[in-house]
Each structure stands twice: as C-alpha cells, then as structure tokens.
Amino acid sequence: MFLRCFRAENRKLHASPIWILFFLLPVISAVYGTFNYLQNLGILQDQWYSLWTQHTLFYALFFYPVLVGVYAAYLWRLEHRGHNWNLILAAPVRPLALFLAKYVVVLKLVLLTQLLVFGLYVLCGKAFAHLPGWPPVQTLLFLLRGLVGGQCVIALQLLLSMLIRSFAVPVFLGLAGGVAGMLCASKGIGLAFPYALMQVGMNANKSEDLLAGQYGGFLLASALWLALFLALAHLLLTRRDVRA
Amino acid sequence: MQPVIETQELCKVYGQRRAVDGVELHVPEGCVYGFIGPNGAGKSTTMKMLLGLVHPTAGRVCLLGQPMTERNRLALLRQTGSLIESPSGYPHLTGEENLQVVADLKGVPRKDIDRVLEIVDLAGDRRRKVGQYSLGMRQRLGIAMALLGSPRLLILDEPTNGLDPAGIQEMRDLLVHMPERTGATVFVSSHLLGEMEQMAEQVGIIDHGKMLFEGPLQALQRHSRGNYRLRVLQPQKAVPALQARGVPARLEKGALTLPPLPDAALAAAVQAVADAGAGVVELTAHTKSLEEIFLSLTQTREVK
Ligand SMILES: Nc1ncnc2c1ncn2[C@@H]1O[C@H](COP(=O)(O)OP(=O)(O)OP(=O)(O)O)[C@@H](O)[C@H]1O
Ligand SMILES: [Mg+2]
C-alpha cells in the first residue's frame, strides 16, 4: 500500500517547478560559503573542516529548513488546490500511508540535495580554495547525520503544511524554526528541538565534533520526534473531517 | 434485493446547523439514482459521509450490504469510485498521468487507463496537460478517475456543475448508460430536477438536510404536475361549464387556471368548455419548479 502511494507521489513531481529551487539554494549557499571562507582565511585555519563550516552554516541554518519547507508545502499544495483532498482520502489507502509517501519523497529529494551540497563543497574546495588532498571522511558522516536529524524537520514541515493551507506560512515557520534551533544548539539543548538536530548533525558551526559521545541521545531524539509527528499526522488524518 | 447504499438516521451537525438531519437513503443495485436538492441542502456532506471523508454526528452507513466501519472502510472504498466537489486533479500533469496517479493509489493495472479514457472520450487528449482542459473535459477526467478499477458503485457529486447545455447532455448520455455498460450503480447529485428527469430511475430529494421524498421518478412526477392555463375567448361562458363538471377554475389575467387533472378528465373538461361556446384558444401545462415541488412535498408531509 505504501509503495502504491509512493509511486503516485513521485509521479506528481513530474514537470514540477521545485526542481529549480533544488539546484538554486545549494548553489547560493556554496557560493556564499566559499566567498566567506576566502575572505576570512586568517581565522579559518582548519582547511577542509573550516570550508565545511562555512558551506554548511547557512545551509543548515536557513536554506535547509526553507528548502524542506518548500518541498513539503509544494506537495501539500497539490492536494489543497482543487478538491484533491477528497480524491486522495477516498482512495483505498490508509491515510498514514499517504503521509509516509510524502515523507519519503521529501527524504529522497533531501538526500539528493545533500549530495549536491557535498559535491559543491568538494568542487569549491578544489577549484576555488585550492585545498590540498580530499575532504576528510568525517564530513561524509556529518552529511549522513544531517539527514538523520533533518528527517524530523521533514516530518514537522509536512505536518505544518498539511494543516496550514497557505504556502508561505509554514515555510516562514521553518525559517523561524531554523533560527530558534541555532539558539537551542548554542545553549546545549539541541537534542530537544527538531530544527537543531539537523544543525548539530551536520556539525555546521564548529570544527570539532559537536556530537562526540552523544550518538545514542541524538538517534533516540531523532526517532522520538519522527514517531511523535507520524502519530500526530495519523490522528489528524483519521479523526478530522476532510475539508477540501 | 440488497440496497447498494443504505443509511439510517444519518446526521451531521456543524455548530448549531444541522447540515444533514436524519437522512435515510435506499439505493437499489444497478440503477441511476438522482440525489436532488438546492444549494446548501446537504448533498455533498451526505456523500462525504458515505465515503467516510466526514464523520457522521449520528447514524449509520451501509455500503454494498455491509455497515461501514473503520476496519472495512478500505475494502468498501476499493469497490467504490467517487467524484466529490469536482473537478479535481493535478493541472501540471497530463490527463494520462493524472489517471496513473489514481491507478497507483487504487492498485489498478495501467491498462485500465485506456478503457476509462475510451469511455469518457478523452483518449485523444490524454497527453495534454489537465491545466489546459476545458471544464467539461476536467469533469469527464474526474469520471474516468472514478471509473478506474471497475467499481460496483459510483458516487458523483454534481458532475454536470458548470457545464454548458451540450456538456450536460454528454454527461447525461454517459451516466444513463453506465449501469448497463459497466454494471455499476450510479448515485449522482444535482440541484436541477430537470437534469435528472432524463437519466435517473430513482430519486431522492433533500432540503435543509432532510429527505423530502425518495422513490421512483414517476412517483415524483405526480407531485411535479402543475396547474393548467386555459385561454378562451369568453371566460364567462367557460366558468359555469367547468363548475358543472366539478372542476374548480379561477379566472386570472384573462385566462382560466385549472388544477392538475388526469389526462382523460382534462380532455373532457376542455371539450365541455368548447361545447359551451367559450372558444378555446390555448392550453398550456405548467410544470412545477423544484422549489414548488419542495413546497408541495413539505406541505403534504406536514399534513400527514
Ligand atoms: N465544514 C463545514 N463547516 C460548517 N458548515 C458546513 C461545512 N460543510 C458544509 N457546511 C454547511 O452544511 C450545509 C450543507 O452543505 P453541503 O455542501 O452538503 O450542501 P450541498 O447540498 O452540497 O450544496 P451545493 O449544491 O451548494 O453543493 C451548508 O449549509 C453548509 O454551509
Ligand atoms: Mg455540494
């Protein structure tokens, strides 16, 4: 049942305009990061690690929540428009499967985005910053951790966009969440806030490992947030009347 | 025979408003059933409750002989095709891609898409974006989506809404042959009685959330028969002739108004007027509008 929903969801992305954003935001964030790095070579002396922080700081802080917010808002806007809520909820599938399908579709997009971010990071490191050798393997791990923390943001943004018919409001909430996440992370309570999980996962603002020795808590927090959002989605989709 | 749709005391209350109030539907298998009511009568709300999109405040829904529950809802939906508050669909995708989305959701093989495109006559436009479709084409696409998977029951909410007369005629031809063509029972709503007269065998009439009438269309047409207007050259000669036959006639704006009469009685009355030398010029039948039928139905109900 899930696979059927996933296939349907994937098809809806054909010829959709979000692919423009998919390329645009990571490129902006890479250009900005590289520029910043080159301007501050005096302070940023950890080479690949320093470039990583410059590349991912704004990505994790602003661009990632906005990008996920836009993906999620776009996927739900397809249903908010017309009377498609009636269409999908009268289909013989469990409502949670519809939500999960959207979650996995955004996860897929985010995975591709993360790879693009990494590709741009390597490219900028070699071509513009002229860094020696190749980036440390640890950065790949950061990328993966970013995805683990970031998937909570996906579930949360999908939930917001499902409830709020506006396109811009949930995206803006995502942006605000990103900023609030940074504050939480800097106070050391990053695990308690979904937007911060992405940032600590990516190791976006420090050269030393933010998560050293905290993997258990990080994974647990990520899983708990996801479970909470899925449970909420299920309740809302089955208990509330459809308003198309 | 087991009804395909049956509801008992179905109610939906929004705040203070009883949008649906004790509706009892009995839709026999293999017919086109017209569900008629003016704007805001509760048609869409009732249909959404049949599909489990809206949770009833009270009452029960039975589809295909089974009471609908959380558990068997998906199994029942698998045998039901629907189009609620049309038109729906994804405008950035082609007609065919839209049908593929629905086919995926329903778990129906792709080749069924060709069949339904043929039925609604959209095969030639399958590769065009739905955003460029006309309203009539989008409505037919919605019907095609509902038809995917050959459901036993079709629930269609005002599929003729917004169509021009030609489009309405096309939709009517499409629906009236649906039971024999696909074996499906068609439950279709409209706010126009006239539209249903040429396609439904059974009708249900709803107003302010309450059922006013349910039964065969012919039975309703008895209610819809209105007064006759008889124009004569000399009304003063006609009135006594009619009164002698026991037909109450009123003189209004130079013409006589006769109450609804069986055909034979009417013919005899006109004959009598002519024999009296009143000079019959014109006889017109006045069919009641839906509003007037509602009024007469509500009144007869209160008398009961
Ligand atoms: N979600 C809702 N919240 C509050 N009131 C509602 C809601 N949905 C419908 N109603 C009210 O319930 C009544 C019945 O609405 P419904 O849409 O079922 O009518 P309808 O017969 O389909 O009318 P139309 O011909 O205009 O489509 C209306 O008075 C409407 O205002
Ligand atoms: Mg309606």
Coordinates of C-alpha atoms and ligand atoms in Angstrom, one line a residue:
Chain A
M1 CA 0.0 0.0 0.0
F2 CA 2.8 2.3 0.9
L3 CA 4.6 1.6 -2.4
R4 CA 1.5 2.5 -4.4
C5 CA 1.3 5.8 -2.6
F6 CA 5.0 6.4 -3.1
R7 CA 4.7 5.8 -6.8
A8 CA 1.7 8.1 -7.1
E9 CA 3.6 10.8 -5.1
N10 CA 6.6 10.5 -7.3
R11 CA 4.6 10.9 -10.4
K12 CA 3.2 14.2 -9.1
L13 CA 6.7 15.6 -9.1
H14 CA 6.9 15.3 -12.9
A15 CA 7.3 18.7 -14.6
S16 CA 7.1 20.4 -11.2
P17 CA 8.8 23.7 -10.6
I18 CA 10.5 22.7 -7.3
W19 CA 13.5 21.3 -9.3
I20 CA 14.6 24.9 -9.9
L21 CA 14.9 25.5 -6.2
F22 CA 16.6 22.2 -5.8
F23 CA 19.6 23.5 -7.7
L24 CA 19.4 27.1 -6.8
L25 CA 19.6 27.1 -3.0
P26 CA 22.6 24.8 -2.6
V27 CA 24.5 26.8 -5.2
I28 CA 23.8 30.1 -3.4
S29 CA 24.8 28.6 -0.2
A30 CA 28.0 27.2 -1.7
V31 CA 28.9 30.5 -3.4
Y32 CA 28.3 32.3 -0.2
G33 CA 30.3 29.8 1.9
T34 CA 33.3 29.8 -0.4
F35 CA 33.3 33.6 -0.5
N36 CA 33.2 33.8 3.3
Y37 CA 36.0 31.2 3.6
L38 CA 38.3 33.1 1.2
Q39 CA 37.6 36.4 3.0
N40 CA 38.5 35.0 6.4
L41 CA 41.5 32.8 5.7
G42 CA 43.2 34.4 8.7
I43 CA 40.8 32.9 11.2
L44 CA 39.7 29.8 9.4
Q45 CA 42.7 27.6 9.5
D46 CA 41.3 24.1 9.6
Q47 CA 41.3 23.9 5.8
W48 CA 38.6 21.3 4.7
Y49 CA 36.9 21.5 8.1
S50 CA 36.8 25.3 8.0
L51 CA 35.4 25.2 4.5
W52 CA 32.8 22.7 5.7
T53 CA 31.6 25.0 8.5
Q54 CA 31.3 27.9 6.0
H55 CA 29.5 25.9 3.5
T56 CA 27.0 24.3 5.9
L57 CA 26.4 27.0 8.5
F58 CA 23.9 28.9 6.4
Y59 CA 22.7 25.8 4.6
A60 CA 21.8 24.2 7.9
L61 CA 20.5 27.4 9.5
F62 CA 18.4 28.9 6.7
F63 CA 18.5 27.1 3.4
Y64 CA 17.7 23.6 4.7
P65 CA 14.6 24.4 6.7
V66 CA 13.4 26.7 3.8
L67 CA 14.1 24.0 1.2
V68 CA 12.3 21.3 3.2
G69 CA 9.5 23.8 3.9
V70 CA 9.1 24.5 0.2
Y71 CA 9.2 20.8 -0.7
A72 CA 6.6 20.0 1.9
A73 CA 4.4 23.0 1.1
Y74 CA 4.5 22.1 -2.5
L75 CA 3.5 18.5 -2.0
W76 CA 0.5 19.5 0.1
R77 CA -0.4 22.4 -2.1
L78 CA -1.1 19.9 -4.8
E79 CA -3.8 18.5 -2.5
H80 CA -5.1 21.8 -1.1
R81 CA -5.8 23.1 -4.6
G82 CA -8.9 21.8 -6.4
H83 CA -10.6 19.2 -4.4
N84 CA -7.8 16.7 -4.3
W85 CA -8.2 16.0 -0.6
N86 CA -11.4 14.2 -1.5
L87 CA -9.6 12.3 -4.2
I88 CA -6.7 11.0 -2.1
L89 CA -8.7 10.2 1.0
A90 CA -11.4 8.4 -0.9
A91 CA -8.7 6.2 -2.4
P92 CA -8.5 2.7 -0.8
V93 CA -5.2 3.5 1.1
R94 CA -4.5 4.2 4.7
P95 CA -4.2 8.0 5.4
L96 CA -0.9 7.5 7.1
A97 CA 0.5 5.7 4.0
L98 CA -0.3 8.9 2.1
F99 CA 1.7 11.0 4.6
L100 CA 4.6 8.5 4.7
A101 CA 4.8 8.6 1.0
K102 CA 5.2 12.3 1.0
Y103 CA 7.8 12.0 3.8
V104 CA 9.8 9.5 1.8
V105 CA 9.5 11.6 -1.3
V106 CA 10.9 14.7 0.5
L107 CA 13.6 12.4 2.1
K108 CA 14.6 11.4 -1.3
L109 CA 14.8 15.0 -2.5
V110 CA 16.7 16.0 0.6
L111 CA 19.2 13.1 0.1
L112 CA 19.8 14.3 -3.4
T113 CA 20.2 17.9 -2.1
Q114 CA 22.7 16.8 0.5
L115 CA 24.7 15.0 -2.2
L116 CA 24.6 18.1 -4.3
V117 CA 25.8 20.2 -1.3
F118 CA 28.6 17.7 -0.8
G119 CA 29.6 17.8 -4.5
L120 CA 29.6 21.6 -4.5
Y121 CA 31.7 21.5 -1.3
V122 CA 34.3 19.3 -2.9
L123 CA 34.3 21.3 -6.1
C124 CA 34.7 24.6 -4.4
G125 CA 37.4 23.2 -2.1
K126 CA 39.5 22.1 -5.1
A127 CA 38.7 24.8 -7.7
F128 CA 38.4 28.0 -5.6
A129 CA 40.0 27.4 -2.2
H130 CA 42.8 25.2 -3.7
L131 CA 42.8 22.9 -0.7
P132 CA 45.2 20.0 -0.7
G133 CA 44.1 16.4 -0.9
W134 CA 40.5 15.4 -0.4
P135 CA 38.0 16.3 2.3
P136 CA 38.1 14.1 5.5
V137 CA 35.8 11.1 5.5
Q138 CA 34.2 12.6 8.6
T139 CA 32.4 15.2 6.5
L140 CA 30.5 12.4 4.8
L141 CA 29.5 11.2 8.2
F142 CA 28.3 14.7 9.1
L143 CA 26.2 14.6 5.9
L144 CA 24.6 11.4 6.9
R145 CA 24.0 12.7 10.4
G146 CA 22.4 15.8 8.9
L147 CA 20.0 13.6 7.1
V148 CA 19.1 11.7 10.3
G149 CA 18.5 14.9 12.2
G150 CA 17.0 16.6 9.2
Q151 CA 14.3 14.0 8.6
C152 CA 12.5 15.3 11.8
V153 CA 12.3 18.6 10.1
I154 CA 10.8 16.9 7.1
A155 CA 8.0 15.3 9.1
L156 CA 7.3 18.5 11.0
Q157 CA 7.2 20.7 7.9
L158 CA 4.9 18.2 6.2
L159 CA 2.6 18.3 9.3
L160 CA 2.6 22.1 9.2
S161 CA 1.8 22.3 5.5
M162 CA -0.9 19.7 5.8
L163 CA -2.6 21.8 8.4
I164 CA -2.0 25.3 7.1
R165 CA -3.4 25.8 3.6
S166 CA -1.0 28.7 2.9
F167 CA 2.2 28.0 1.1
A168 CA 4.3 30.8 2.7
V169 CA 3.3 30.5 6.4
P170 CA 4.8 27.0 7.0
V171 CA 7.9 27.9 5.1
F172 CA 8.3 31.0 7.2
L173 CA 7.8 28.9 10.4
G174 CA 10.5 26.6 9.1
L175 CA 12.9 29.6 8.8
A176 CA 12.0 30.8 12.3
G177 CA 12.5 27.2 13.5
G178 CA 16.0 27.2 12.0
V179 CA 16.9 30.3 13.9
A180 CA 15.4 29.0 17.1
G181 CA 17.2 25.7 16.5
M182 CA 20.5 27.6 16.4
L183 CA 19.8 29.2 19.7
C184 CA 18.9 25.9 21.2
A185 CA 22.0 24.3 19.9
S186 CA 24.2 27.0 21.3
K187 CA 22.6 26.6 24.7
G188 CA 23.4 22.9 24.5
I189 CA 19.8 21.7 24.3
G190 CA 19.9 21.0 20.7
L191 CA 18.6 17.5 21.0
A192 CA 15.3 18.8 22.4
F193 CA 14.4 20.7 19.2
P194 CA 13.9 19.2 15.8
Y195 CA 15.4 22.0 13.8
A196 CA 18.5 22.0 16.0
L197 CA 19.0 18.2 15.4
M198 CA 19.8 18.9 11.8
Q199 CA 22.3 21.6 12.7
V200 CA 24.2 19.5 15.3
G201 CA 24.0 16.5 13.0
M202 CA 25.7 18.5 10.2
N203 CA 28.2 19.9 12.6
A204 CA 27.5 23.1 10.9
N205 CA 29.1 25.7 13.2
K206 CA 32.1 24.2 14.8
S207 CA 35.2 22.5 13.6
E208 CA 35.3 20.0 16.5
D209 CA 32.6 17.3 16.6
L210 CA 29.5 18.5 18.3
L211 CA 28.1 15.1 18.8
A212 CA 31.1 13.2 20.2
G213 CA 29.8 10.7 22.7
Q214 CA 26.2 11.7 22.2
Y215 CA 25.2 9.5 19.4
G216 CA 22.7 7.5 21.4
G217 CA 20.8 10.6 22.5
F218 CA 20.9 12.0 19.0
L219 CA 19.5 8.9 17.4
L220 CA 16.9 8.5 20.1
A221 CA 15.8 12.1 19.9
S222 CA 15.5 11.9 16.1
A223 CA 13.5 8.7 16.3
L224 CA 11.2 10.1 19.0
W225 CA 10.4 13.3 17.1
L226 CA 9.6 11.3 14.0
A227 CA 7.3 8.9 15.9
L228 CA 5.6 11.9 17.5
F229 CA 5.0 13.6 14.2
L230 CA 3.8 10.5 12.5
A231 CA 1.3 9.7 15.3
L232 CA 0.0 13.3 15.1
A233 CA -0.4 13.0 11.3
H234 CA -2.3 9.8 11.7
L235 CA -4.6 11.2 14.3
L236 CA -5.3 14.4 12.3
L237 CA -5.9 12.5 9.1
T238 CA -8.3 9.9 10.6
R239 CA -10.1 11.9 13.3
R240 CA -10.8 15.2 11.5
D241 CA -13.3 15.7 8.7
V242 CA -11.9 16.3 5.3
R243 CA -12.1 19.9 4.2
A244 CA -11.4 20.1 0.5
Chain B
M1 CA -32.6 -7.2 -3.4
Q2 CA -29.9 -5.7 -1.1
P3 CA -29.6 -2.0 -1.5
V4 CA -26.1 -0.8 -2.6
I5 CA -26.4 2.3 -0.3
E6 CA -28.4 2.3 2.8
T7 CA -28.3 4.9 5.6
Q8 CA -30.1 5.1 8.8
E9 CA -30.8 8.3 10.7
L10 CA -27.7 9.9 9.2
C11 CA -26.9 13.3 10.8
K12 CA -24.2 15.8 10.6
V13 CA -24.2 18.9 12.9
Y14 CA -21.9 21.8 12.3
G15 CA -22.1 24.1 15.3
Q16 CA -25.8 24.9 15.5
R17 CA -26.6 23.9 11.9
R18 CA -28.0 20.5 11.1
A19 CA -26.4 20.1 7.7
V20 CA -27.7 16.6 7.4
D21 CA -30.7 15.6 9.5
G22 CA -31.8 12.0 9.8
V23 CA -31.3 11.1 6.2
E24 CA -32.4 7.6 5.2
L25 CA -31.2 6.5 1.7
H26 CA -32.1 3.3 -0.1
V27 CA -30.3 3.0 -3.4
P28 CA -31.1 -0.2 -5.3
E29 CA -28.5 -2.0 -7.3
G30 CA -28.0 -1.3 -11.0
C31 CA -29.9 1.9 -11.2
V32 CA -29.1 5.6 -11.7
Y33 CA -30.2 7.3 -8.5
G34 CA -30.6 11.1 -8.6
F35 CA -29.9 12.9 -5.3
I36 CA -31.5 16.3 -5.7
G37 CA -31.5 19.4 -3.6
P38 CA -30.9 23.1 -3.8
N39 CA -27.6 24.7 -2.8
G40 CA -26.7 24.0 0.8
A41 CA -29.2 21.2 1.1
G42 CA -26.6 18.8 2.4
K43 CA -25.8 16.7 -0.7
S44 CA -22.1 16.9 -0.6
T45 CA -22.0 16.4 3.2
T46 CA -24.1 13.2 2.8
M47 CA -21.9 11.9 0.0
K48 CA -18.8 12.6 2.1
M49 CA -20.2 10.7 5.0
L50 CA -20.9 7.7 2.6
L51 CA -17.2 7.7 1.8
G52 CA -16.0 8.2 5.3
L53 CA -14.5 11.6 4.5
V54 CA -16.7 13.3 7.0
H55 CA -17.6 11.6 10.3
P56 CA -21.3 11.4 11.0
T57 CA -22.6 13.0 14.2
A58 CA -25.1 10.2 14.4
G59 CA -26.5 7.4 12.2
R60 CA -25.2 4.5 10.2
V61 CA -23.9 4.0 6.6
C62 CA -24.2 0.6 4.8
L63 CA -22.4 0.2 1.5
L64 CA -22.7 -2.8 -0.7
G65 CA -24.6 -4.6 2.1
Q66 CA -22.1 -4.0 4.8
P67 CA -22.2 -1.5 7.6
M68 CA -19.2 0.8 7.1
T69 CA -16.6 0.7 10.0
E70 CA -13.0 1.9 10.4
R71 CA -12.0 -1.7 9.6
N72 CA -13.7 -2.4 6.4
R73 CA -13.7 1.1 5.1
L74 CA -10.7 0.5 2.7
A75 CA -12.3 -2.7 1.4
L76 CA -15.5 -0.9 0.6
L77 CA -13.7 2.1 -1.0
R78 CA -11.9 -0.4 -3.2
Q79 CA -15.3 -1.1 -4.8
T80 CA -16.4 2.5 -4.9
G81 CA -15.5 5.2 -7.4
S82 CA -16.2 8.8 -6.4
L83 CA -16.1 12.4 -7.6
I84 CA -16.8 14.9 -4.9
E85 CA -16.9 18.6 -5.3
S86 CA -15.4 18.3 -8.7
P87 CA -13.3 19.0 -10.6
S88 CA -10.2 17.6 -9.1
G89 CA -6.8 16.5 -10.5
Y90 CA -3.3 17.9 -10.9
P91 CA -3.2 20.6 -13.5
H92 CA 0.6 20.4 -14.1
L93 CA 0.2 16.7 -15.2
T94 CA -1.3 15.3 -18.4
G95 CA -4.7 13.6 -18.3
E96 CA -2.9 10.2 -18.6
E97 CA -0.5 11.0 -15.8
N98 CA -3.4 12.0 -13.6
L99 CA -5.1 8.7 -14.2
Q100 CA -1.8 6.9 -13.5
V101 CA -1.7 8.6 -10.1
V102 CA -5.2 7.4 -9.3
A103 CA -4.5 4.0 -10.7
D104 CA -1.4 3.7 -8.5
L105 CA -3.5 4.7 -5.4
K106 CA -6.2 2.2 -6.2
G107 CA -3.8 -0.6 -7.2
V108 CA -5.3 -0.9 -10.6
P109 CA -3.3 -2.1 -13.6
R110 CA -2.2 0.6 -16.1
K111 CA -4.1 -0.9 -19.0
D112 CA -7.4 0.0 -17.3
I113 CA -6.5 3.6 -18.1
D114 CA -7.1 3.0 -21.8
R115 CA -10.5 1.6 -21.1
V116 CA -11.7 4.6 -19.0
L117 CA -10.3 7.1 -21.4
E118 CA -12.3 5.4 -24.1
I119 CA -15.5 5.5 -22.0
V120 CA -15.3 9.3 -21.3
D121 CA -14.0 10.0 -24.8
L122 CA -10.7 11.6 -23.7
A123 CA -8.3 9.2 -25.5
G124 CA -7.4 12.0 -28.0
D125 CA -6.4 14.4 -25.2
R126 CA -4.6 12.0 -22.9
R127 CA -1.2 13.7 -23.5
R128 CA -2.4 17.3 -22.9
K129 CA -1.9 19.0 -19.5
V130 CA -5.0 19.0 -17.4
G131 CA -4.5 22.7 -16.8
Q132 CA -5.4 23.3 -20.4
Y133 CA -8.5 21.1 -20.3
S134 CA -12.0 22.7 -20.5
L135 CA -14.3 22.4 -17.5
G136 CA -16.3 19.7 -19.3
M137 CA -13.1 17.7 -20.1
R138 CA -12.0 18.0 -16.4
Q139 CA -15.4 16.7 -15.3
R140 CA -15.0 13.8 -17.7
L141 CA -11.5 13.2 -16.4
G142 CA -13.0 13.1 -12.9
I143 CA -15.5 10.5 -14.0
A144 CA -12.7 8.5 -15.6
M145 CA -10.8 8.5 -12.3
A146 CA -13.9 7.3 -10.5
L147 CA -14.3 4.5 -13.1
L148 CA -10.8 3.1 -12.7
G149 CA -10.9 -0.4 -11.3
S150 CA -14.5 -1.0 -12.4
P151 CA -16.2 -0.1 -9.1
R152 CA -19.6 -1.5 -8.3
L153 CA -20.7 1.8 -7.0
L154 CA -20.1 5.3 -8.4
I155 CA -20.7 8.3 -6.1
L156 CA -20.7 11.5 -8.2
D157 CA -21.3 14.9 -6.8
E158 CA -22.8 17.3 -9.3
P159 CA -20.8 16.1 -12.3
T160 CA -22.8 18.5 -14.5
N161 CA -21.9 21.6 -12.5
G162 CA -20.7 24.4 -14.6
L163 CA -21.2 22.6 -17.9
D164 CA -22.9 24.2 -20.9
P165 CA -26.1 22.5 -22.3
A166 CA -24.1 20.4 -24.7
G167 CA -21.8 19.3 -22.0
I168 CA -24.7 18.5 -19.7
Q169 CA -26.3 16.4 -22.5
E170 CA -23.0 14.5 -23.0
M171 CA -22.6 13.8 -19.3
R172 CA -26.2 12.6 -19.1
D173 CA -25.7 10.2 -22.0
L174 CA -22.5 9.0 -20.3
L175 CA -24.2 8.3 -17.0
V176 CA -27.5 6.9 -18.2
H177 CA -25.8 4.0 -19.9
M178 CA -23.3 3.4 -17.1
P179 CA -25.3 0.6 -15.3
E180 CA -25.6 -1.5 -18.5
R181 CA -22.2 -0.7 -19.7
T182 CA -20.1 -1.2 -16.6
G183 CA -22.6 -2.8 -14.2
A184 CA -22.1 0.0 -11.7
T185 CA -24.8 1.6 -9.7
V186 CA -24.7 5.4 -10.1
F187 CA -25.5 7.7 -7.2
V188 CA -25.4 11.2 -8.6
S189 CA -26.4 14.6 -7.1
S190 CA -27.7 17.7 -8.8
H191 CA -29.6 20.8 -7.9
L192 CA -31.7 20.6 -11.0
L193 CA -34.7 18.2 -11.2
G194 CA -34.9 18.7 -14.9
E195 CA -31.4 17.3 -15.4
M196 CA -32.3 14.2 -13.5
E197 CA -35.6 13.6 -15.3
Q198 CA -33.8 12.3 -18.3
M199 CA -31.4 9.9 -16.5
A200 CA -32.5 8.8 -13.1
E201 CA -34.9 5.9 -12.4
Q202 CA -34.8 6.5 -8.7
V203 CA -34.7 9.9 -7.0
G204 CA -34.2 11.2 -3.5
I205 CA -34.9 14.8 -2.6
I206 CA -33.2 16.6 0.2
D207 CA -33.7 20.1 1.5
H208 CA -32.3 21.7 4.7
G209 CA -30.7 18.4 5.5
K210 CA -33.9 16.4 5.5
M211 CA -35.2 13.9 3.0
L212 CA -38.5 15.1 1.5
F213 CA -39.0 12.3 -1.0
E214 CA -37.5 9.0 -2.1
G215 CA -38.8 6.7 -4.7
P216 CA -39.2 6.1 -8.4
L217 CA -39.0 9.1 -10.7
Q218 CA -42.6 8.5 -11.9
A219 CA -43.9 8.8 -8.4
L220 CA -42.2 12.2 -8.1
Q221 CA -43.6 13.4 -11.4
R222 CA -47.1 13.1 -9.9
H223 CA -46.0 15.7 -7.4
S224 CA -44.5 17.9 -10.1
R225 CA -47.6 18.1 -12.3
G226 CA -48.7 21.7 -12.0
N227 CA -51.8 23.7 -12.9
Y228 CA -53.1 24.2 -16.5
R229 CA -53.7 27.5 -18.0
L230 CA -56.7 27.6 -20.4
R231 CA -57.1 30.7 -22.5
V232 CA -60.6 31.2 -24.0
L233 CA -62.3 34.0 -25.9
Q234 CA -65.3 34.2 -23.5
P235 CA -64.3 33.2 -19.9
Q236 CA -67.8 33.9 -18.6
K237 CA -69.2 31.0 -20.6
A238 CA -66.4 28.7 -19.7
V239 CA -66.5 29.0 -15.9
P240 CA -70.1 27.6 -15.5
A241 CA -69.3 24.8 -17.9
L242 CA -66.3 23.8 -15.8
Q243 CA -68.2 24.2 -12.5
A244 CA -70.9 21.9 -13.8
R245 CA -68.3 19.2 -14.2
G246 CA -66.9 19.8 -10.8
V247 CA -63.6 21.4 -12.0
P248 CA -62.7 24.4 -9.8
A249 CA -61.4 27.1 -12.1
R250 CA -60.1 30.5 -11.3
L251 CA -60.0 33.5 -13.7
E252 CA -56.5 35.1 -13.6
K253 CA -55.2 37.7 -16.0
G254 CA -57.8 36.8 -18.7
A255 CA -57.1 33.1 -18.6
L256 CA -58.5 30.2 -16.5
T257 CA -56.3 28.3 -14.2
L258 CA -57.2 24.6 -13.8
P259 CA -55.8 22.3 -11.1
P260 CA -53.7 19.3 -12.0
L261 CA -56.1 16.7 -13.7
P262 CA -55.7 13.2 -15.1
D263 CA -55.4 13.4 -18.9
A264 CA -58.9 12.0 -19.6
A265 CA -60.6 14.4 -17.2
L266 CA -58.7 17.3 -18.7
A267 CA -59.7 16.3 -22.2
A268 CA -63.3 16.1 -21.1
A269 CA -63.2 19.5 -19.4
V270 CA -61.7 21.2 -22.5
Q271 CA -64.4 19.5 -24.6
A272 CA -67.1 20.9 -22.2
V273 CA -65.7 24.4 -22.4
A274 CA -65.6 24.2 -26.2
D275 CA -69.2 22.9 -26.4
A276 CA -70.3 25.9 -24.2
G277 CA -69.1 28.1 -27.0
A278 CA -66.3 29.8 -25.0
G279 CA -63.8 29.5 -27.9
V280 CA -60.7 27.6 -26.7
V281 CA -57.6 29.3 -27.9
E282 CA -54.7 27.9 -25.8
L283 CA -54.0 25.2 -23.3
T284 CA -50.6 25.3 -21.5
A285 CA -49.3 22.9 -18.9
H286 CA -47.3 24.4 -16.1
T287 CA -44.6 22.1 -14.6
K288 CA -43.6 23.0 -11.1
S289 CA -40.2 24.2 -10.5
L290 CA -38.1 22.3 -8.0
E291 CA -38.9 24.9 -5.4
E292 CA -42.6 24.5 -5.8
I293 CA -42.2 20.7 -5.6
F294 CA -40.3 21.2 -2.4
L295 CA -43.0 23.3 -1.1
S296 CA -45.7 20.8 -2.0
L297 CA -43.7 18.0 -0.6
T298 CA -43.1 19.8 2.7
Q299 CA -46.8 20.7 2.9
T300 CA -48.0 17.1 2.2
R301 CA -45.6 15.9 4.8
E302 CA -46.8 18.3 7.4
V303 CA -50.4 17.2 6.7
K304 CA -49.6 13.6 7.2
Ligands
LIG1 N1 -17.1 22.2 7.1 C1 -18.2 22.8 7.3 N2 -18.4 23.6 8.4 C2 -19.5 24.2 8.7 N3 -20.6 24.1 7.9 C3 -20.6 23.4 6.8 C4 -19.4 22.7 6.5 N4 -19.6 22.0 5.3 C5 -20.9 22.2 5.0 N5 -21.5 23.1 5.9 C6 -22.8 23.5 5.8 O1 -23.7 22.4 5.6 C7 -24.7 22.7 4.7 C8 -24.8 21.7 3.7 O2 -23.7 21.8 2.8 P1 -23.4 20.9 1.6 O3 -22.1 21.3 1.0 O4 -23.5 19.5 1.9 O5 -24.6 21.3 0.6 P2 -24.8 20.9 -0.9 O6 -26.2 20.3 -1.0 O7 -23.7 20.1 -1.4 O8 -24.8 22.3 -1.6 P3 -24.3 22.7 -3.1 O9 -25.3 22.5 -4.1 O10 -24.1 24.2 -2.9 O11 -23.0 22.0 -3.3 C9 -24.5 24.1 4.2 O12 -25.4 25.0 4.9 C10 -23.1 24.4 4.6 O13 -22.9 25.8 4.9
MG2 MG -22.2 20.3 -2.9

